CSV table of C-alpha atoms and ligand atoms in Angstrom, one decimal:
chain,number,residue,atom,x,y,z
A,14,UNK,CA,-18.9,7.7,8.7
A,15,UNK,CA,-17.5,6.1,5.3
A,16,UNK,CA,-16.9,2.3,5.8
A,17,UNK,CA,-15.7,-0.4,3.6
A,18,UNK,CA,-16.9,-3.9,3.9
A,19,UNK,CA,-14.2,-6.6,3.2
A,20,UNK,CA,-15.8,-9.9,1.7
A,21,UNK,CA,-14.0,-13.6,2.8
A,22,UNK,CA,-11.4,-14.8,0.2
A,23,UNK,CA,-13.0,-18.4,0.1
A,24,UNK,CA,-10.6,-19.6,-2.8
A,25,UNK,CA,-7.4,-18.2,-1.6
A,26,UNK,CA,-5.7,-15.5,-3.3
A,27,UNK,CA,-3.7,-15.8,-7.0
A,28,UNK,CA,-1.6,-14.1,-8.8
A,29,UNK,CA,0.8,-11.3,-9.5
A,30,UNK,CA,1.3,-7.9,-7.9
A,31,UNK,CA,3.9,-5.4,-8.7
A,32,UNK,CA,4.8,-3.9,-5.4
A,33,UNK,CA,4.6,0.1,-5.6
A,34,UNK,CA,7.8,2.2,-4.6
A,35,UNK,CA,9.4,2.5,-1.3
A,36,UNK,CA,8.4,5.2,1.1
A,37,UNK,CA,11.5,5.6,2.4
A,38,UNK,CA,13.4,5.8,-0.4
A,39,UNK,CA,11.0,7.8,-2.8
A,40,UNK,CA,11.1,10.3,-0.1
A,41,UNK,CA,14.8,10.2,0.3
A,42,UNK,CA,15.1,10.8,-3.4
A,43,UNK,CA,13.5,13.9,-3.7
A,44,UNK,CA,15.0,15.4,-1.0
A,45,UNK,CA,18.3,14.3,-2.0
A,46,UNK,CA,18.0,15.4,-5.7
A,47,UNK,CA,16.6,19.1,-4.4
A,48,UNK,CA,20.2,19.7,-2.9
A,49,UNK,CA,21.6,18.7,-6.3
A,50,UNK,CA,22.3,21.0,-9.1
A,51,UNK,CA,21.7,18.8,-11.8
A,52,UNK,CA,18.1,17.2,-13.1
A,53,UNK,CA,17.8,13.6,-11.3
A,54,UNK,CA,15.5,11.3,-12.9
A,55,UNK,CA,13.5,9.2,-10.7
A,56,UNK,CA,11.0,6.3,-11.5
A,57,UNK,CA,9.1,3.8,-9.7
A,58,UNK,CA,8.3,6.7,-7.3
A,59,UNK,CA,5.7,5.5,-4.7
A,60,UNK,CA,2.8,8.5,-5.6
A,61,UNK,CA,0.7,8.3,-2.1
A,62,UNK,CA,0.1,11.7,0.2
A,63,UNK,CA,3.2,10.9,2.3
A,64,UNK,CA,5.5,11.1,-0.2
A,65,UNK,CA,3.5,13.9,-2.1
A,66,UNK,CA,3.9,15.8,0.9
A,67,UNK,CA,7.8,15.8,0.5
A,68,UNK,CA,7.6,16.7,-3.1
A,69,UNK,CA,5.2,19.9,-1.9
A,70,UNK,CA,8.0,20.8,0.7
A,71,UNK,CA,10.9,20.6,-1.7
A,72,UNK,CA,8.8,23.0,-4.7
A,73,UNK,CA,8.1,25.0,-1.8
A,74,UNK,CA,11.9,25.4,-0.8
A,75,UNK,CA,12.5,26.3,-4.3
A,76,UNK,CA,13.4,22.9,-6.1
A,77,UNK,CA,11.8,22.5,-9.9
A,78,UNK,CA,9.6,19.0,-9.3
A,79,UNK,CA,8.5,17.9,-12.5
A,80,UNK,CA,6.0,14.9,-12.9
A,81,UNK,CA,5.7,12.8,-16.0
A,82,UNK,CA,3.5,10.2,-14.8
A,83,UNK,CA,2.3,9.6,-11.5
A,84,UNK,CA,5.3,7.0,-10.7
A,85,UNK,CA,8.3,9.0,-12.5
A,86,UNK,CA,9.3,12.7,-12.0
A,87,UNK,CA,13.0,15.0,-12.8
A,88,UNK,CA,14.0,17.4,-9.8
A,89,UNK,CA,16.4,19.7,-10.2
A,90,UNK,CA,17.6,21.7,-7.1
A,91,UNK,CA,20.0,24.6,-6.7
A,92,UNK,CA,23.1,22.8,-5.1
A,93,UNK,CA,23.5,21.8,-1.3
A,94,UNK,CA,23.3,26.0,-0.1
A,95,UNK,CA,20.8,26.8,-2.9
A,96,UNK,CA,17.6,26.2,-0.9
A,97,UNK,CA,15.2,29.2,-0.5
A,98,UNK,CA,13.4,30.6,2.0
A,99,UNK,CA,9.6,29.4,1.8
A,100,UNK,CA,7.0,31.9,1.3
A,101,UNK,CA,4.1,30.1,4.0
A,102,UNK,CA,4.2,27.3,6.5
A,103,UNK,CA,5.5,24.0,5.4
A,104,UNK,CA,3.0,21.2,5.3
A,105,UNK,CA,4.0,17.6,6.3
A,106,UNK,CA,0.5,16.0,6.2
A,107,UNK,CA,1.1,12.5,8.4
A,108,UNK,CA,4.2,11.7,7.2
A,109,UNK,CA,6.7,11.9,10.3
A,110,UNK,CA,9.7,10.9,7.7
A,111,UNK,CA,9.2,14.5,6.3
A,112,UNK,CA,8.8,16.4,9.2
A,113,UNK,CA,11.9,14.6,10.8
A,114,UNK,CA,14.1,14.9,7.8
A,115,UNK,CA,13.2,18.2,6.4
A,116,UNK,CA,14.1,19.3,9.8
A,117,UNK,CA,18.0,18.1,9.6
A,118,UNK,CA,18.3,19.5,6.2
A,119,UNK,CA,17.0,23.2,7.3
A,120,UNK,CA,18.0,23.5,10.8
A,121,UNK,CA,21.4,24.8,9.2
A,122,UNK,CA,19.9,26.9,6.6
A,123,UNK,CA,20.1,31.1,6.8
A,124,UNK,CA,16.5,31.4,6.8
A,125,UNK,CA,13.0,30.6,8.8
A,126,UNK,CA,10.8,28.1,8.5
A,127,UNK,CA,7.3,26.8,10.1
A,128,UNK,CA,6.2,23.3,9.9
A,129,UNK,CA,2.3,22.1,10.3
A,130,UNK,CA,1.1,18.6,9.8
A,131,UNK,CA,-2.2,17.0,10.2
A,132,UNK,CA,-3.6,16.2,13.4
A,133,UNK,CA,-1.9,12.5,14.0
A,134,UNK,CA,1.4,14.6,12.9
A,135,UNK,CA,0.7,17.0,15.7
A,136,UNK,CA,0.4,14.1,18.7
A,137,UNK,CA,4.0,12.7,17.7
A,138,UNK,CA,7.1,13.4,19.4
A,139,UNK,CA,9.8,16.0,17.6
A,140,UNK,CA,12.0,16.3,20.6
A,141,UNK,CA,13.9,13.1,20.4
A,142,UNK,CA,15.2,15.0,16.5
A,143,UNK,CA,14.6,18.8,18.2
A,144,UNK,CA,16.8,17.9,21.1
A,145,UNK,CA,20.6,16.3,19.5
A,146,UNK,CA,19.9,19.5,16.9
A,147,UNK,CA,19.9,21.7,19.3
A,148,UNK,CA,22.6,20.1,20.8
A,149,UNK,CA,24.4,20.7,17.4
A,150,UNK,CA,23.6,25.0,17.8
A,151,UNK,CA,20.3,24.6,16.3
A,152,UNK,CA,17.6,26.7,17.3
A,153,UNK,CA,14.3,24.9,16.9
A,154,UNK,CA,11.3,26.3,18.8
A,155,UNK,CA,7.8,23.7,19.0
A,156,UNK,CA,4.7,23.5,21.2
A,157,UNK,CA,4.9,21.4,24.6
A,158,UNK,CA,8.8,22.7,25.3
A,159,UNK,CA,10.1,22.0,22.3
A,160,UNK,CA,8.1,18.3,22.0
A,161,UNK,CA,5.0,19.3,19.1
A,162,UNK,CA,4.1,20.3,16.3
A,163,UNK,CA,3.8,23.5,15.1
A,164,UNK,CA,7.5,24.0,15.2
A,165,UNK,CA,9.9,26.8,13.9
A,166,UNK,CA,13.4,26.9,12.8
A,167,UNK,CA,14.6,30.6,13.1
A,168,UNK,CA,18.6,30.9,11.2
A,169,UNK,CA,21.9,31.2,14.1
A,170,UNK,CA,24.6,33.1,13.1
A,171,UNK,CA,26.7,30.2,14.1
A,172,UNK,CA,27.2,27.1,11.7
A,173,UNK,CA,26.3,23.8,13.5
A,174,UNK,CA,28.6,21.8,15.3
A,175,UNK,CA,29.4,18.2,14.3
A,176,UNK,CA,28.7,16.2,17.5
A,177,UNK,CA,28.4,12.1,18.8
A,178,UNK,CA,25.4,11.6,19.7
A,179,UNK,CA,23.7,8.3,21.7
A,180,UNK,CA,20.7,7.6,20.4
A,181,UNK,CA,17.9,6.4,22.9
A,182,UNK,CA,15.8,5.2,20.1
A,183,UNK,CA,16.9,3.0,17.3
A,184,UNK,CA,15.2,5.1,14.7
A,185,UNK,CA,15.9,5.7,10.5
A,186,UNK,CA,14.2,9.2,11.3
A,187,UNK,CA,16.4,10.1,13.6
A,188,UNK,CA,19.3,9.3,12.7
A,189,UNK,CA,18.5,10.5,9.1
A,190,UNK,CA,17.9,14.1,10.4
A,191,UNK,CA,21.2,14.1,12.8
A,192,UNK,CA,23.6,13.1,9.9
A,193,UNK,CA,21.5,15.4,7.4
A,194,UNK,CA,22.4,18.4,9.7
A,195,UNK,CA,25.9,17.0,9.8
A,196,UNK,CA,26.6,17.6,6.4
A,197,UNK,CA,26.4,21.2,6.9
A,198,UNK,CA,28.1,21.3,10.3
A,199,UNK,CA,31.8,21.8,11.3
A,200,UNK,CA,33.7,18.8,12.3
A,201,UNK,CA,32.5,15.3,12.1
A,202,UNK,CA,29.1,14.1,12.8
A,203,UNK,CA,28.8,10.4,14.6
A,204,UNK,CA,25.0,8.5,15.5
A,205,UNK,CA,25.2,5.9,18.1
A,206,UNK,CA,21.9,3.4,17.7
A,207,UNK,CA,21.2,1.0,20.1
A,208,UNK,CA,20.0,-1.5,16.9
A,209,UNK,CA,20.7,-0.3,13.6
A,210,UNK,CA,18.3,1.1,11.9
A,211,UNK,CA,17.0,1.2,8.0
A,212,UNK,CA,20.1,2.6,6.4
A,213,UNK,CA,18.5,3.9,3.0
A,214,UNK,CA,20.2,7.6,4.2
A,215,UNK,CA,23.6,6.1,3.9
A,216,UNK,CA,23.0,4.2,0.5
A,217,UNK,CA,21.7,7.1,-1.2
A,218,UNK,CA,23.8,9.8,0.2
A,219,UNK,CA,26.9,7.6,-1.5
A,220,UNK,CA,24.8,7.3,-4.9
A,221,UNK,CA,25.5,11.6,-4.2
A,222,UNK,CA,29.2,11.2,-3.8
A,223,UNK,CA,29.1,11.4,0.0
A,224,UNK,CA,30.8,8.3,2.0
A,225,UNK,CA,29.3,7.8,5.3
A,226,UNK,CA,31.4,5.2,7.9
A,227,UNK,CA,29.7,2.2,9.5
A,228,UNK,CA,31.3,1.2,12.4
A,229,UNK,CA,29.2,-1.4,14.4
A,230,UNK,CA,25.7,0.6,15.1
A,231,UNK,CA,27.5,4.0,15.0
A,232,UNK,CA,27.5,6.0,11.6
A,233,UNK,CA,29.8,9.0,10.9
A,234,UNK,CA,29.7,11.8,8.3
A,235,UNK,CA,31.7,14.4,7.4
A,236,UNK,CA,31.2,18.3,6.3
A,237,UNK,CA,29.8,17.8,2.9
A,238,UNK,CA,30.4,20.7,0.0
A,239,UNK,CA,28.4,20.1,-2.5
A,240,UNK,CA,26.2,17.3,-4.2
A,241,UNK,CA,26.8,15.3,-7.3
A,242,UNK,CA,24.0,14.8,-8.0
A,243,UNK,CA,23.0,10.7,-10.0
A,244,UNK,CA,21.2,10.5,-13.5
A,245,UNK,CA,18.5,8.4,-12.8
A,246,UNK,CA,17.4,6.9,-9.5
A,247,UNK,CA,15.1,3.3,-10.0
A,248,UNK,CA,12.9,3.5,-6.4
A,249,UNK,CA,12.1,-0.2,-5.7
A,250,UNK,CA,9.1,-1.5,-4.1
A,251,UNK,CA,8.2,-1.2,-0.8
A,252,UNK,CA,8.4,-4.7,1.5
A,253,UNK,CA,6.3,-3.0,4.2
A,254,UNK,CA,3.8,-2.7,1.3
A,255,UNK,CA,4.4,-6.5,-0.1
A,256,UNK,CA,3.6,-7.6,3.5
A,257,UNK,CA,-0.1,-7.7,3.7
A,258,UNK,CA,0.2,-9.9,0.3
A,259,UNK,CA,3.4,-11.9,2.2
A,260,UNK,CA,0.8,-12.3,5.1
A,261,UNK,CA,-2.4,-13.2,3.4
A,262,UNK,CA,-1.0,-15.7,0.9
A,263,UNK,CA,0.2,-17.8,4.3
A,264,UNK,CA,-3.1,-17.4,6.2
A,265,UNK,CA,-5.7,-17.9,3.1
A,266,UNK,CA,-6.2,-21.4,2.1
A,267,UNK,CA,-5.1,-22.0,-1.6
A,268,UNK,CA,-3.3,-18.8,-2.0
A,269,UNK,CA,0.3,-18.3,-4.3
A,270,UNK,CA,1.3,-15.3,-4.9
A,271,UNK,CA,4.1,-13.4,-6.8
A,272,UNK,CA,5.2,-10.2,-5.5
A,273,UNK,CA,7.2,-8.5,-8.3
A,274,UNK,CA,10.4,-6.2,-7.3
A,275,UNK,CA,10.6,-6.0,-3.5
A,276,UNK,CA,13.0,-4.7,-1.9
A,277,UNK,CA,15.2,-6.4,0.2
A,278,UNK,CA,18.0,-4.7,1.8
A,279,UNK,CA,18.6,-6.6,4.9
A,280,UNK,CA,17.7,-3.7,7.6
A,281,UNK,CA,14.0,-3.8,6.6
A,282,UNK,CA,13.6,-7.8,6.2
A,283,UNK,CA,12.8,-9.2,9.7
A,284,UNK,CA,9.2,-9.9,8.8
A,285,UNK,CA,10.3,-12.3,6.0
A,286,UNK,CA,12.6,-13.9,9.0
A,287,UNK,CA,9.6,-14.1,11.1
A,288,UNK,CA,7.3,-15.4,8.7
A,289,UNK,CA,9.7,-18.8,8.2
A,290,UNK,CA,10.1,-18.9,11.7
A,291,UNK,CA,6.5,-19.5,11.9
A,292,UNK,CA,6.7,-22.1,9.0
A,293,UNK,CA,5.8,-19.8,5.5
A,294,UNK,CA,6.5,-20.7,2.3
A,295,UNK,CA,8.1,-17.8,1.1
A,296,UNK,CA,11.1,-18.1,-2.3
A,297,UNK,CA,13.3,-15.3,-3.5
A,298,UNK,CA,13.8,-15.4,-7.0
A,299,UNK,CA,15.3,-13.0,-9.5
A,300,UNK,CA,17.8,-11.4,-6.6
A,301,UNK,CA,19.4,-8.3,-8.0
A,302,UNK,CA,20.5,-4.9,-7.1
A,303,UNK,CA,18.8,-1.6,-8.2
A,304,UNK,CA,20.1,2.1,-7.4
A,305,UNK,CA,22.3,0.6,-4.5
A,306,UNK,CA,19.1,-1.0,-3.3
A,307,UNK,CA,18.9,-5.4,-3.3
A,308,UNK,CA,15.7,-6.1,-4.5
A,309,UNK,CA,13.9,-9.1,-5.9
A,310,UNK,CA,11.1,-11.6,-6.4
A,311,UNK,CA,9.0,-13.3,-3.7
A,312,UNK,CA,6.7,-16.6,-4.3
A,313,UNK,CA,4.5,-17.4,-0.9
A,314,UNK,CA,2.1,-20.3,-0.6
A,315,UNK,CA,-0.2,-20.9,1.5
A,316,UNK,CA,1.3,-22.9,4.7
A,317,UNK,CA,0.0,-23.5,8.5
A,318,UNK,CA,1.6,-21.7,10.2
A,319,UNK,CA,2.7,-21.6,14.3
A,320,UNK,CA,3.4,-19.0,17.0
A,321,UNK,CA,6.9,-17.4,17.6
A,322,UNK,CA,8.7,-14.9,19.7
A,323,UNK,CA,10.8,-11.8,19.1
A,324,UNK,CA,11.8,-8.9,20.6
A,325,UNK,CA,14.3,-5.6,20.7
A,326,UNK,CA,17.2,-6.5,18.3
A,327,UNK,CA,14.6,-7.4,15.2
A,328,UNK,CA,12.4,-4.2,16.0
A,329,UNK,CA,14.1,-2.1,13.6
A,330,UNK,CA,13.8,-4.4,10.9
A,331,UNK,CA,10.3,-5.1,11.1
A,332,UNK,CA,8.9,-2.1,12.8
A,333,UNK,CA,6.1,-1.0,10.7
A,334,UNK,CA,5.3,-4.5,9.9
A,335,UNK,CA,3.8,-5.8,13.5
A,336,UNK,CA,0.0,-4.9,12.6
A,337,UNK,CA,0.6,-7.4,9.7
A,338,UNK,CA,2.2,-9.5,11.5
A,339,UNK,CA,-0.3,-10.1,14.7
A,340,UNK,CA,-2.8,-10.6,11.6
A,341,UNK,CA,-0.2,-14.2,10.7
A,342,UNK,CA,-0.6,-14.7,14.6
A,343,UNK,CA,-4.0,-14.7,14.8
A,344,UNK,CA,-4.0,-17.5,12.0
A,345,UNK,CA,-0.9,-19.4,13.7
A,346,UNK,CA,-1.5,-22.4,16.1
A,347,UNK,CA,-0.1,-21.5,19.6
A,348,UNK,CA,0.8,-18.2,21.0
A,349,UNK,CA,3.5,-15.1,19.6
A,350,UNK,CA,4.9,-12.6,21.9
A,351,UNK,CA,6.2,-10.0,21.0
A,352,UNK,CA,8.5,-7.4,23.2
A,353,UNK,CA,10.5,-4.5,22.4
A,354,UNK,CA,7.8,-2.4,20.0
A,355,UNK,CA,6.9,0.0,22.4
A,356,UNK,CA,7.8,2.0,19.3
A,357,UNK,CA,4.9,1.5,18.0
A,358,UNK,CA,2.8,3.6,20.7
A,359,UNK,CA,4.1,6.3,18.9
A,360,UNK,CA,3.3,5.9,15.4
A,361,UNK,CA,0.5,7.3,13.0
A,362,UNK,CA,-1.5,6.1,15.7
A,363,UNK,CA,-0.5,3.7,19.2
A,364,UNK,CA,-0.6,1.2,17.1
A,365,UNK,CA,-0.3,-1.4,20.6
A,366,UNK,CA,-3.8,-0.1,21.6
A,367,UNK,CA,-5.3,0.2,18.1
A,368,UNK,CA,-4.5,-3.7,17.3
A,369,UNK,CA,-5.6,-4.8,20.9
A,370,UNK,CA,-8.4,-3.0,21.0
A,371,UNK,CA,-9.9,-3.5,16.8
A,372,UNK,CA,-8.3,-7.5,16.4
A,373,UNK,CA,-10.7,-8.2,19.2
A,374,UNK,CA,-13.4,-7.4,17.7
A,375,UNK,CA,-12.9,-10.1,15.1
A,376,UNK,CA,-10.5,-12.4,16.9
A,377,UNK,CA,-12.7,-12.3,21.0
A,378,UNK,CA,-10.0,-12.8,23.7
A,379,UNK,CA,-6.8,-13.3,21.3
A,380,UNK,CA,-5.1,-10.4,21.6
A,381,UNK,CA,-2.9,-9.0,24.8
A,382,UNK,CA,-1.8,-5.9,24.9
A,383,UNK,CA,1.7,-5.5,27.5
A,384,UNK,CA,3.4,-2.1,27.6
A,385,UNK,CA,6.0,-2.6,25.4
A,386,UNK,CA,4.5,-5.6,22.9
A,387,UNK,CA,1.4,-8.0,22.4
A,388,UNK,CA,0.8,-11.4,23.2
A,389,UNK,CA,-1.3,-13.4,20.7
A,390,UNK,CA,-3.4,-16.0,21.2
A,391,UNK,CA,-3.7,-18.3,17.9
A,392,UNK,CA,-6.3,-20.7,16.4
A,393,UNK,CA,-8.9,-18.9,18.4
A,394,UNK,CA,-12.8,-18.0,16.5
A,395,UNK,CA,-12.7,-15.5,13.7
A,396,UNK,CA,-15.9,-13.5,13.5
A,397,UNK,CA,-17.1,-10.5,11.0
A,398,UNK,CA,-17.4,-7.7,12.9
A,399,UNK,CA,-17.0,-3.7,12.3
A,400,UNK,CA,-13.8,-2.3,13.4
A,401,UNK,CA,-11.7,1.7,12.8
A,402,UNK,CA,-8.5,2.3,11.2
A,403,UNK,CA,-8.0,5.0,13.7
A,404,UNK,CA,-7.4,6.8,9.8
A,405,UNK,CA,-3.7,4.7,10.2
A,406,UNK,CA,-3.3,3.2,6.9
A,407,UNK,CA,-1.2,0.3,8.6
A,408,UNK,CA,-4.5,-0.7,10.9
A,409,UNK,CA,-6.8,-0.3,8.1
A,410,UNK,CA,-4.5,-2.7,5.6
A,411,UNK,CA,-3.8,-5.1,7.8
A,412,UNK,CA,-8.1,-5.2,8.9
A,413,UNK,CA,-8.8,-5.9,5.8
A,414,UNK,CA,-6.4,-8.6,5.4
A,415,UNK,CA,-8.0,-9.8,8.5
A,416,UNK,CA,-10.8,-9.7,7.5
A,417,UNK,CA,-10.5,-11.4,4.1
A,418,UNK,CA,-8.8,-14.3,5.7
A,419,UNK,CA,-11.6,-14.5,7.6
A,420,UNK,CA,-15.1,-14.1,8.2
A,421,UNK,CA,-15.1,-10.3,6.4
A,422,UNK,CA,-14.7,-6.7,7.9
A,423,UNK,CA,-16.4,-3.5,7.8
A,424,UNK,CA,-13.7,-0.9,8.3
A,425,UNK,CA,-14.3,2.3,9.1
A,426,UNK,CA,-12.2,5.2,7.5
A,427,UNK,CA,-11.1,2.6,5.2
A,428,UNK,CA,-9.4,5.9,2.9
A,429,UNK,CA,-6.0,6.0,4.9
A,430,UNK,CA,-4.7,3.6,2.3
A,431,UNK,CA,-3.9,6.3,0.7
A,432,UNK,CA,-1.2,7.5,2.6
A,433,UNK,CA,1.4,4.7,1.3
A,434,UNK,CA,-0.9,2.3,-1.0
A,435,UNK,CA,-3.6,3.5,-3.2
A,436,UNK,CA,-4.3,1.0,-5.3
A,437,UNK,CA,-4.3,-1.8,-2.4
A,438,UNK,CA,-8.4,-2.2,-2.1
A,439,UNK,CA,-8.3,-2.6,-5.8
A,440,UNK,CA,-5.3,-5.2,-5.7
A,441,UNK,CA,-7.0,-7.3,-3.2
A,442,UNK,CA,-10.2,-7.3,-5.5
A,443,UNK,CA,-8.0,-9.0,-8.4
A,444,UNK,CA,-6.3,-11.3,-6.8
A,445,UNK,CA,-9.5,-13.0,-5.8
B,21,S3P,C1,11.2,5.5,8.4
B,21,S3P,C2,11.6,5.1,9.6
B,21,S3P,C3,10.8,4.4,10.5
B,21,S3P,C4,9.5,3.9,9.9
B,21,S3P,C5,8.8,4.9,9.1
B,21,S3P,C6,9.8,5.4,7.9
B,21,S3P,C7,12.1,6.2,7.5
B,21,S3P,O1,10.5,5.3,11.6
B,21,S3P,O2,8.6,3.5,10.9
B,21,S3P,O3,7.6,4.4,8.5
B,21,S3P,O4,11.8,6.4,6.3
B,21,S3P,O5,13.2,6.6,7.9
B,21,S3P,P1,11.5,5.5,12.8
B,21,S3P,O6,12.8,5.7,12.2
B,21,S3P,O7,11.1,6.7,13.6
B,21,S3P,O8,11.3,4.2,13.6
């Protein structure tokens, strides 16, 4: 089995870091720019397998993808109805945003395709985007009555019907897919979330000349005709990235940190709320905007910090950020609860079960797992130990974050990283 052993960062951590592009928005641009007609420039593009997996789907669909460096690429698609019929199966790799979104832009296309993904991809749930498509006229057919991957879209003769639709789940993916389809379908399309969700969809759509309409949680859209397509699209870094450096300059003695361009459009940053909840030093500096996008600077010292509590309403906004999080709340004095993530049981992994089950191997007794959250158990006895990433590049980050604030860690399948951060082992090498 490979491992990685994570050494203690005795002298606190210093330094810059420039943040690498935003999943969500790096795969949201090259989707978006393949149903343009005109070459779209994109740069700070986050080059990791997930999203490398969305520029393999759109070539594959018939889109030119042209790299010029590994972080900036021009696609050029063949308008909004100019997507063609791919020649083999369509492969997602772990990357649920591709699988969920490809499938709102191609359940209204006039032609078939298969989707495959690797075997995390195959354990997640497709239904709760299968079933309001379907609803729509779609006709989506996938393993386990509709639930699993491998899943196929075969054409209708029928365009799709716009619909409302109550969302169970307050979910980007969702919702993404839903108003994706909508474009194509006739009449209006409306989501109803129970907490809103990341809204880079909406932001980037209107970039493309398409207004969407925000009208509490719900969002409409309307039949779309064609694209116009932006010049240039800046991607700005991912937060859910800058949060193992957030985390680890609070919980390392003598840390401060700079975190260069980080975006920070207010549905994706609850953990920076919950991290001066629990007492961080943490400064924006430099606010701006970029592509529609607020982005900026972020200073954070090292500070004690103390337990907290959150729930539902923040989930959305800090959703893939709880493994990072429990890591502050193992440093924290006191206890954090959190309710609400049961989410997270349904991620790259159950991310609940991986964090109960690895933390205690370095943290003994600190971590609870409930149904729906954790409790945490700060200040307690922080011991090396070896512990598995369950190949989820969240787990394995935030172990070794864990593990550098602490006594060291030998993770196993350390590579995951790769997924949405390649060069973090080497970051956290030179900021020691
Ligand atoms: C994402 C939405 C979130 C998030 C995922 C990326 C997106 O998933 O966890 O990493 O790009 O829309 P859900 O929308 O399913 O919660």
């Amino acid at each position: 089995m490979d491992t990685k052993t994570i050494a203690k960062a005795a002298a606190g951590l210093k330094g810059e870091v420039q943040i690498p592009g935003d999943k969500s928005i790096s795969h949201r641009s090259v989707m978006f720019s393949a149903l343009g007609s005109t070459p779209v420039h994109i740069t700070n593009f986050l080059h990791a397998q997930d999203c490398l997996s969305t520029a393999a789907c759109m070539k594959a669909l018939g889109a030119s993808v042209e790299f010029k460096s590994d972080t900036e690429l021009v696609v050029t698609g063949n308008g909004l109805r100019g997507l063609k019929e791919p020649q083999t199966i369509i492969d997602a790799g772990n990357s649920g945003t591709t699988l969920r979104l490809m499938m709102g832009i191609l359940a209204p296309q006039p032609f078939l395709t298969t989707f495959t993904g690797d075997a995390s991809l195959h354990k997640r749930p497709m239904g709760r985007v299968i079933a309001p498509l379907s609803q729509m006229g779609a006709k989506i057919y996938g393993r386990q009555d509709n639930q699993k991957l491998p899943i196929t879209i075969v054409p209708q003769a029928q365009k799709l019907k716009g619909m409302t639709y109550n969302s169970p789940v307050a979910s980007a993916q969702v919702k993404s897919a839903i108003l994706l389809a909508g474009m194509y379908a006739e009449g209006d399309t409306t989501v109803v979330e129970p907490f809103t969700s990341r809204d880079h969809t909406e932001r980037m759509l209107e970039a493309f000349g398409v207004h969407t309409e925000k009208n509490g949680t719900a969002v409409t859209i309307h039949p779309v005709k064609e694209f116009n397509a932006p010049q240039e699209i800046e991607v700005p870094g991912d937060i859910s990235s800058a949060a193992y450096w957030l985390v680890a300059g609070c919980i390392i003695p003598g840390s401060d940190l700079l975190l260069r361009n980080v975006g920070v459009n207010v549905t994706r940053t609850g953990i920076l709320d919950v991290l001066k909840d629990m007492g961080a030093d943490i400064t924006l500096v430099n606010e701006r905007t970029s592509g529609g996008e607020a982005a900026a600077d972020i200073r954070v010292r090292y500070s004690k910090l103390h337990g907290t509590k959150f729930g539902a309403e923040i989930m959305p906004r800090l959703i893939d950020e709880i493994p990072i999080i429990a890591v502050a709340a193992l440093f924290a004095e006191g206890d954090t609860v959190i309710t609400g993530a049961g989410e997270l049981r349904v991620k790259e992994t159950d991310r609940l079960q991986a964090i109960t089950d690895q933390f205690n191997k370095l943290a003994p007794g600190a971590v609870d797992g409930t149904e729906d959250g954790l409790v945490i158990h700060g200040g307690k006895p922080i011991q090396h130990a070896q512990a598995f990433s369950y190949d989820d590049h969240r787990i394995a980050m935030s172990l070794a974050i864990l593990g550098a604030a602490g006594d060291g860690v030998t993770i196993e399948n350390p590579e995951c990283v790769n997924i949405s951060y390649p060069a973090f082992y080497q970051t956290l090498d030179s900021l020691r």
